[in-house]
Structure formats: C-alpha cells, structure tokens
C-alpha cells in the first residue's frame, strides 16, 4: 500500500531520493519524478506500463523556470502562458539541450505546464529541480481524480500519494504545439477551444484520426474503463436495446426513469459543462467498479468543454 498523506516535506524527501510520488494537480493526479533522474523517470514508465515513445510533461512553479527548459518561445505561446498559467494548459516548445531524451522520447520539443494547485506549487517551490508527471493511471486506463484512485491503481509501486483533494477541473490539460510559430491544438482538455481562440483567434486542431500521433496520448483507444462502454446521443434507445443486461448509465444532465437502470451517474444536474467535466472520471471510475455488463454514456452538448468530454468518452468506448 502507498501512504496517502498531505505531508509535502515527505514528498520532497522521496523525490530527492530519486523515487516517485502521486501528485495532485487541478486536472488529474500525476505520477511525478525528478526530470534529471534517469532512475525516477524509468520507474514512472515502468509502473505506468507506458511505452518509451510517449513523452512526459514537465511541471514548473513559475515562468522564471521556463528558460531552463525551453528556447525560442513563439510570441503566441507567450501570450497563452500569460493568460492561462498557472493552469490546465500544456505548451509544446523547443527543448534546451540538457533536457533528457527520456522525458521527450527523443523529440526536439518538450511539453511544459505550471499547474494551478496550491499543494503542487508548494512542492515544486521546495524542489531544486522540475518534475515530470504523466497522469497517474496505467497505460490506456481512466485518469485518476483523487488520491484514492491513484492508490487503487499502484498500491506497493509508489510509497506516497500526496493528497490534494479531488481535482477541481477533472480533465487533463489542453495541449498546444506550434508549427512555424502558429498554434495547433494536439489534445482537447480543461481549457476549451473557444477560450484559446479568445486569446489567439482561430486555431487549428489536430485531426483526431491521424495514425501517426504527435501526442501519443491522442491514440484513439485511451482513457478506457474495463467495462464495455458505449457513447450515444440516443440514450433512451440504447437503454431499451440493452434492457436485459446489468447496465450502468452515465447521463449528462437528466436521468430517465426506467426500471432497467440500477446504477447511474449524472455529470451535472444543471447541465453545467465545467461541473460535468470535473465529475467525468470520478463517475466512470464509480461505474467501472461495479462489475456491470455494460456502461452507456450520453453525449454531452458539442460546445466548449462538452467537446473535451465527448473526446474522452469516444476514446473510452473504442
Ligand atoms: O493535465 C495533465 O496534462 C496531466 C497532469 C498530471 O499534468 N498530465 C498528463 O500527462 O495528462 P500524460 O502523460 O498523461 O499526457 C501528456 C500528453 C501525452 O499525450 C504525450 O504524448 C504528450 O502529452 N506530449 C508530451 N510531450 C510531447 C511532445 N514533446 N510533443 C508532443 N506531445 C507531447
Ligand atoms: Mg494520460
């Protein structure tokens, strides 16, 4: 078992000792280690069963640290950083030469963000090095939004999960890369496309179905429950079709009355997209733990964070 604790100094000790911890952030929990420790970074890949070709995000506490990690920051990247950091925005930028290849999977670019979480920031300020942290879930599984989710996944593999409560945003960061200094969204996430475009004007989005993903987290099967999961805009019809199965239903806002439904979760009773996003993974973890035959998920409205929610649900159902 790992210890779930809010002792930041204990986390500092473990990280300085080249070991890894569960890290709370505002998006999802991460599995964190010193970016300069090969031992720690290899352990992250190992316990996550993550292929080495999938690079990690470097987490910083301030803009001042950025020059240590990257060079030639395009002006549009600076603008996004000013508006959204600390926060759920990851920028893919040209890396400095001393950033280990293990972090970037040999790429010339590196992913960076400043998380908006007091515990994570306090920890980062106490460390003499930045930390790399992928989401703290085994490869292809649902991301964790509580310390308990992390402990359930990794048990003896990590000594400590630093407890920072349940994640406020509940969906991963939005990832923006640059091609010829122009932004392109690689992963939808906690910041909506609309909000990015308020800052930069029209922005390109990487085609989801591309087979050579620039962000391997964009692989089409990802974020999956163990239970067979289907996404639908006709929830009533799907419930009828599967009525003889032991089913769980993930409603966006309004549950239907039906005798066939023993187990259901509602993402946001008022239909609020922020609330729905923050409840998504918790609800999927909950339904997935119930030994159901099938989970039916209702599509969210295709605007704002609804697009990010639908993106994750599509990947959960492939
Ligand atoms: O919200 C988040 O971003 C969370 C928290 C813990 O910060 N982290 C997270 O990390 O979601 P991870 O490893 O699960 O997803 C990072 C994504 C992966 O899809 C990876 O392929 C992509 O970022 N990525 C990392 N470095 C990259 C690079 N140099 N170029 C393109 N994509 C990159
Ligand atoms: Mg992940």
Coordinates of C-alpha atoms and ligand atoms in Angstrom, one line a residue:
X1 CA 0.0 0.0 0.0
X2 CA 1.1 3.6 -0.6
X3 CA 0.6 6.1 2.1
X4 CA -2.0 8.8 1.3
X5 CA -0.8 11.9 3.0
X6 CA -0.6 15.7 2.8
X7 CA 3.0 15.9 4.1
X8 CA 4.8 18.0 1.4
X9 CA 8.1 17.5 3.1
X10 CA 7.8 13.7 2.9
X11 CA 7.2 14.1 -0.8
X12 CA 10.2 16.3 -1.2
X13 CA 12.4 13.7 0.6
X14 CA 11.1 10.9 -1.7
X15 CA 11.7 12.9 -4.8
X16 CA 15.2 14.0 -3.8
X17 CA 15.9 10.3 -3.2
X18 CA 15.1 9.7 -6.9
X19 CA 11.9 7.9 -6.2
X20 CA 8.3 8.8 -7.5
X21 CA 5.1 10.0 -5.9
X22 CA 1.4 10.5 -6.7
X23 CA 1.0 14.3 -7.3
X24 CA -2.3 16.3 -7.1
X25 CA -2.9 18.9 -9.8
X26 CA -6.1 20.8 -10.8
X27 CA -6.6 18.5 -13.8
X28 CA -5.8 14.9 -12.8
X29 CA -3.3 13.3 -10.4
X30 CA 0.2 12.7 -11.9
X31 CA 3.0 10.2 -11.3
X32 CA 5.9 12.5 -10.5
X33 CA 9.7 12.3 -10.6
X34 CA 12.8 14.5 -10.9
X35 CA 13.3 15.2 -14.6
X36 CA 17.0 14.8 -14.3
X37 CA 16.9 11.4 -12.5
X38 CA 17.0 8.6 -15.0
X39 CA 16.1 6.2 -12.2
X40 CA 12.9 8.1 -11.3
X41 CA 11.8 8.6 -14.9
X42 CA 12.4 5.0 -15.8
X43 CA 10.3 4.0 -12.8
X44 CA 7.4 6.2 -14.0
X45 CA 7.4 4.5 -17.4
X46 CA 7.7 1.1 -15.8
X47 CA 4.9 1.3 -13.2
X48 CA 2.6 3.0 -15.7
X49 CA 3.5 0.4 -18.3
X50 CA 3.9 3.3 -20.7
X51 CA 5.8 2.9 -23.9
X52 CA 9.0 4.9 -24.0
X53 CA 7.9 6.6 -27.2
X54 CA 5.3 8.5 -25.3
X55 CA 6.9 11.7 -23.8
X56 CA 6.2 13.3 -20.4
X57 CA 5.0 16.8 -19.3
X58 CA 7.5 18.9 -17.3
X59 CA 5.8 20.7 -14.4
X60 CA 7.2 24.1 -13.3
X61 CA 6.3 26.5 -10.5
X62 CA 7.0 29.8 -12.3
X63 CA 7.7 31.4 -15.6
X64 CA 11.2 32.2 -14.3
X65 CA 12.0 28.4 -14.7
X66 CA 10.9 28.3 -18.3
X67 CA 14.3 29.4 -19.7
X68 CA 15.9 26.4 -18.0
X69 CA 13.7 24.0 -20.0
X70 CA 13.0 25.6 -23.4
X71 CA 14.2 28.1 -26.0
X72 CA 12.8 30.2 -28.9
X73 CA 9.3 30.6 -27.4
X74 CA 6.9 31.9 -30.1
X75 CA 5.1 35.1 -29.2
X76 CA 1.7 33.3 -29.4
X77 CA 3.0 30.7 -26.8
X78 CA 4.0 33.6 -24.5
X79 CA 0.5 35.1 -24.9
X80 CA -1.2 31.8 -23.9
X81 CA 1.2 31.3 -21.0
X82 CA 0.4 34.8 -19.7
X83 CA -3.3 34.2 -19.9
X84 CA -3.6 30.6 -18.7
X85 CA -0.7 29.8 -16.4
X86 CA -0.8 28.6 -13.7
X87 CA -3.5 26.4 -15.2
X88 CA -4.5 23.5 -17.3
X89 CA -2.5 24.4 -20.5
X90 CA 0.4 22.4 -21.7
X91 CA 2.7 24.0 -24.3
X92 CA 5.0 22.0 -26.6
X93 CA 8.1 24.1 -27.1
X94 CA 11.6 23.7 -28.4
X95 CA 13.7 22.0 -25.7
X96 CA 17.0 23.0 -24.2
X97 CA 19.8 20.5 -24.9
X98 CA 20.2 19.3 -21.3
X99 CA 16.6 18.1 -21.1
X100 CA 17.0 14.3 -21.0
X101 CA 15.8 12.4 -24.1
X102 CA 13.8 10.0 -21.8
X103 CA 11.5 12.9 -21.0
X104 CA 10.9 13.9 -24.6
X105 CA 11.1 10.4 -26.2
X106 CA 14.0 11.8 -28.3
X107 CA 11.9 14.7 -29.7
X108 CA 13.4 18.1 -30.1
X109 CA 10.4 19.6 -28.3
X110 CA 9.3 19.3 -24.7
X111 CA 5.8 19.6 -23.0
X112 CA 5.6 22.1 -20.1
X113 CA 3.0 23.5 -17.8
X114 CA 2.6 25.3 -14.5
X115 CA -0.2 23.6 -12.6
X116 CA -2.8 25.7 -10.7
X117 CA -2.8 23.7 -7.5
X118 CA -1.5 25.1 -4.2
X119 CA -0.1 21.7 -3.0
X120 CA 1.7 21.0 -6.3
X121 CA 3.1 24.6 -6.5
X122 CA 4.3 24.5 -2.9
X123 CA 6.0 21.2 -3.6
X124 CA 7.6 22.4 -6.8
X125 CA 8.9 25.5 -5.0
X126 CA 10.6 23.3 -2.4
X127 CA 12.5 21.2 -5.0
X128 CA 15.7 22.2 -6.7
X129 CA 14.5 20.5 -9.9
X130 CA 11.3 20.4 -12.1
X131 CA 9.2 17.3 -12.1
X132 CA 7.9 15.2 -14.9
X133 CA 4.4 13.8 -14.4
X134 CA 2.1 11.8 -16.7
X135 CA -1.4 11.1 -15.5
X136 CA -1.2 8.5 -12.7
X137 CA -3.1 5.7 -14.4
X138 CA -1.8 2.6 -16.1
X139 CA -1.5 2.9 -19.8
X140 CA -4.9 3.2 -21.5
X141 CA -6.9 3.4 -18.3
X142 CA -9.1 6.1 -16.8
X143 CA -7.2 9.0 -15.3
X144 CA -7.3 9.5 -11.6
X145 CA -9.0 12.5 -10.0
X146 CA -8.5 11.5 -6.3
X147 CA -5.6 10.3 -4.2
X148 CA -7.6 7.1 -3.6
X149 CA -7.8 6.4 -7.4
X150 CA -4.0 6.5 -7.6
X151 CA -3.6 4.2 -4.6
X152 CA -6.1 1.8 -6.1
X153 CA -4.0 1.6 -9.3
X154 CA -0.5 1.4 -7.9
X155 CA -0.6 0.1 -4.3
X156 CA 3.0 -1.0 -3.5
X157 CA 4.6 0.5 -6.5
X158 CA 4.7 4.0 -5.0
X159 CA 5.5 5.0 -1.4
X160 CA 3.4 8.1 -1.2
X161 CA 0.4 9.7 -2.8
X162 CA 0.4 13.4 -1.9
X163 CA -3.2 14.2 -1.1
X164 CA -4.6 17.4 -2.6
X165 CA -8.2 16.6 -2.5
X166 CA -10.3 15.8 -5.6
X167 CA -9.2 17.5 -8.8
X168 CA -11.1 20.8 -9.5
X169 CA -11.0 20.5 -13.3
X170 CA -11.0 16.7 -13.5
X171 CA -9.9 16.6 -17.2
X172 CA -6.3 16.7 -18.5
X173 CA -4.7 19.9 -19.7
X174 CA -5.3 21.2 -23.2
X175 CA -2.1 20.7 -25.2
X176 CA -1.0 23.3 -27.7
X177 CA 2.0 22.8 -30.1
X178 CA 3.5 25.3 -32.6
X179 CA 4.2 24.7 -36.3
X180 CA 6.1 27.6 -37.9
X181 CA 5.2 29.6 -34.7
X182 CA 1.5 29.0 -35.3
X183 CA -0.5 27.2 -32.6
X184 CA -2.2 23.8 -33.2
X185 CA -4.2 22.1 -30.5
X186 CA -3.0 18.5 -30.1
X187 CA -5.3 17.4 -27.2
X188 CA -8.6 18.9 -26.1
X189 CA -8.7 19.4 -22.4
X190 CA -9.7 21.6 -19.5
X191 CA -9.4 24.8 -21.4
X192 CA -12.0 25.0 -24.2
X193 CA -11.1 25.7 -27.8
X194 CA -13.3 28.8 -27.6
X195 CA -11.3 30.1 -24.7
X196 CA -8.0 29.6 -26.5
X197 CA -9.4 31.3 -29.6
X198 CA -10.5 34.3 -27.5
X199 CA -6.8 34.9 -26.9
X200 CA -5.3 33.9 -30.3
X201 CA -8.1 34.0 -32.8
X202 CA -8.8 30.9 -35.0
X203 CA -6.6 27.9 -34.0
X204 CA -6.0 24.7 -35.9
X205 CA -6.9 21.4 -34.3
X206 CA -5.0 18.2 -35.0
X207 CA -7.2 15.7 -36.8
X208 CA -8.2 13.0 -34.2
X209 CA -8.0 10.1 -36.6
X210 CA -4.4 10.6 -37.7
X211 CA -2.4 7.4 -37.3
X212 CA 1.0 8.9 -36.5
X213 CA 0.1 10.9 -33.5
X214 CA 2.2 13.9 -32.5
X215 CA 0.9 13.5 -29.0
X216 CA 0.7 9.7 -28.5
X217 CA -2.0 10.4 -25.8
X218 CA -4.1 11.1 -28.8
X219 CA -4.2 7.4 -29.8
X220 CA -7.8 6.6 -30.4
X221 CA -8.1 4.0 -27.7
X222 CA -7.4 5.6 -24.3
X223 CA -8.9 6.5 -21.0
X224 CA -10.8 3.2 -21.0
X225 CA -13.0 1.6 -18.4
X226 CA -12.6 -2.2 -18.1
X227 CA -16.4 -2.5 -18.7
X228 CA -17.7 -2.3 -22.2
X229 CA -18.7 1.3 -22.8
X230 CA -20.9 2.8 -25.5
X231 CA -21.4 6.5 -26.3
X232 CA -24.7 7.6 -27.7
X233 CA -26.9 10.6 -28.4
X234 CA -29.9 8.4 -28.1
X235 CA -29.7 7.2 -24.5
X236 CA -33.3 6.2 -24.3
X237 CA -33.0 3.9 -27.4
X238 CA -29.7 2.3 -26.1
X239 CA -31.3 1.6 -22.7
X240 CA -34.2 -0.1 -24.4
X241 CA -31.8 -2.1 -26.6
X242 CA -29.7 -3.4 -23.7
X243 CA -32.6 -3.7 -21.2
X244 CA -31.8 -7.3 -20.3
X245 CA -28.2 -6.5 -19.3
X246 CA -26.8 -5.4 -16.0
X247 CA -26.2 -1.8 -17.1
X248 CA -24.8 1.4 -15.8
X249 CA -25.8 4.8 -17.3
X250 CA -23.7 7.9 -17.4
X251 CA -26.2 10.8 -18.0
X252 CA -25.0 14.2 -19.0
X253 CA -27.8 16.1 -17.0
X254 CA -31.2 14.5 -16.9
X255 CA -31.7 10.9 -15.7
X256 CA -34.6 8.9 -17.3
X257 CA -37.0 6.9 -15.2
X258 CA -36.5 3.3 -16.1
X259 CA -36.8 0.1 -14.1
X260 CA -33.9 -1.4 -16.0
X261 CA -31.4 1.0 -14.6
X262 CA -30.0 0.0 -11.3
X263 CA -26.8 2.1 -11.5
X264 CA -26.4 5.6 -12.9
X265 CA -24.3 8.7 -12.6
X266 CA -25.2 12.3 -13.6
X267 CA -22.4 14.6 -14.7
X268 CA -24.2 17.9 -14.0
X269 CA -27.8 18.2 -13.0
X270 CA -27.9 21.8 -14.2
X271 CA -26.1 20.9 -17.4
X272 CA -23.0 23.0 -16.5
X273 CA -20.1 21.9 -18.7
X274 CA -17.4 22.7 -16.1
X275 CA -19.1 20.7 -13.5
X276 CA -19.7 17.8 -15.9
X277 CA -16.0 17.8 -16.9
X278 CA -14.9 17.8 -13.3
X279 CA -17.2 14.8 -12.5
X280 CA -16.5 12.7 -15.6
X281 CA -13.6 10.5 -14.5
X282 CA -15.0 10.0 -10.9
X283 CA -18.3 8.8 -12.5
X284 CA -16.5 6.5 -14.9
X285 CA -14.3 5.0 -12.1
X286 CA -17.5 4.5 -10.0
X287 CA -19.5 2.7 -12.7
X288 CA -16.4 0.7 -13.8
X289 CA -16.0 -0.6 -10.2
X290 CA -19.5 -2.2 -10.1
X291 CA -19.0 -5.3 -12.3
X292 CA -21.6 -4.2 -14.8
X293 CA -22.1 -5.9 -18.2
X294 CA -22.2 -2.5 -20.0
X295 CA -21.9 1.2 -19.5
X296 CA -24.0 3.5 -21.7
X297 CA -22.7 7.1 -21.8
X298 CA -24.8 10.0 -23.1
X299 CA -23.1 12.5 -25.4
X300 CA -22.5 16.0 -24.0
X301 CA -23.5 19.1 -26.0
X302 CA -20.8 19.6 -28.6
X303 CA -19.6 23.1 -27.4
X304 CA -17.0 24.4 -25.0
X305 CA -15.8 21.7 -22.6
X306 CA -18.5 19.4 -24.0
X307 CA -16.1 18.8 -26.9
X308 CA -13.4 17.7 -24.5
X309 CA -15.8 15.4 -22.6
X310 CA -17.0 13.8 -25.8
X311 CA -13.4 13.4 -27.0
X312 CA -12.6 11.4 -23.8
X313 CA -15.9 9.4 -24.0
X314 CA -15.2 8.5 -27.6
X315 CA -11.8 7.2 -26.6
X316 CA -13.3 5.3 -23.7
X317 CA -15.6 3.5 -26.0
X318 CA -13.3 2.3 -28.7
Ligands
LIG1 O1 -3.3 17.6 -17.1 C1 -2.3 17.0 -17.5 O2 -1.7 17.3 -18.5 C2 -1.8 15.8 -16.6 C3 -1.3 16.4 -15.3 C4 -0.7 15.4 -14.4 O3 -0.4 17.5 -15.5 N1 -0.7 15.1 -17.3 C5 -1.0 14.4 -18.4 O4 0.1 13.7 -18.8 O5 -2.1 14.3 -18.9 P1 0.1 12.5 -19.9 O6 1.5 12.0 -19.9 O7 -1.0 11.5 -19.5 O8 -0.3 13.2 -21.2 C6 0.7 14.0 -21.8 C7 0.5 14.0 -23.3 C8 0.7 12.7 -23.9 O9 -0.3 12.5 -24.9 C9 2.1 13.0 -24.7 O10 2.1 12.2 -25.8 C10 2.0 14.4 -24.9 O11 1.4 15.0 -23.8 N2 3.4 15.0 -25.1 C11 4.3 15.1 -24.2 N3 5.4 15.7 -24.7 C12 5.2 15.9 -26.0 C13 5.9 16.5 -27.1 N4 7.2 16.9 -27.0 N5 5.3 16.6 -28.3 C14 4.0 16.2 -28.4 N6 3.2 15.7 -27.4 C15 3.8 15.5 -26.3
LIG2 MG1 -2.6 10.3 -19.6

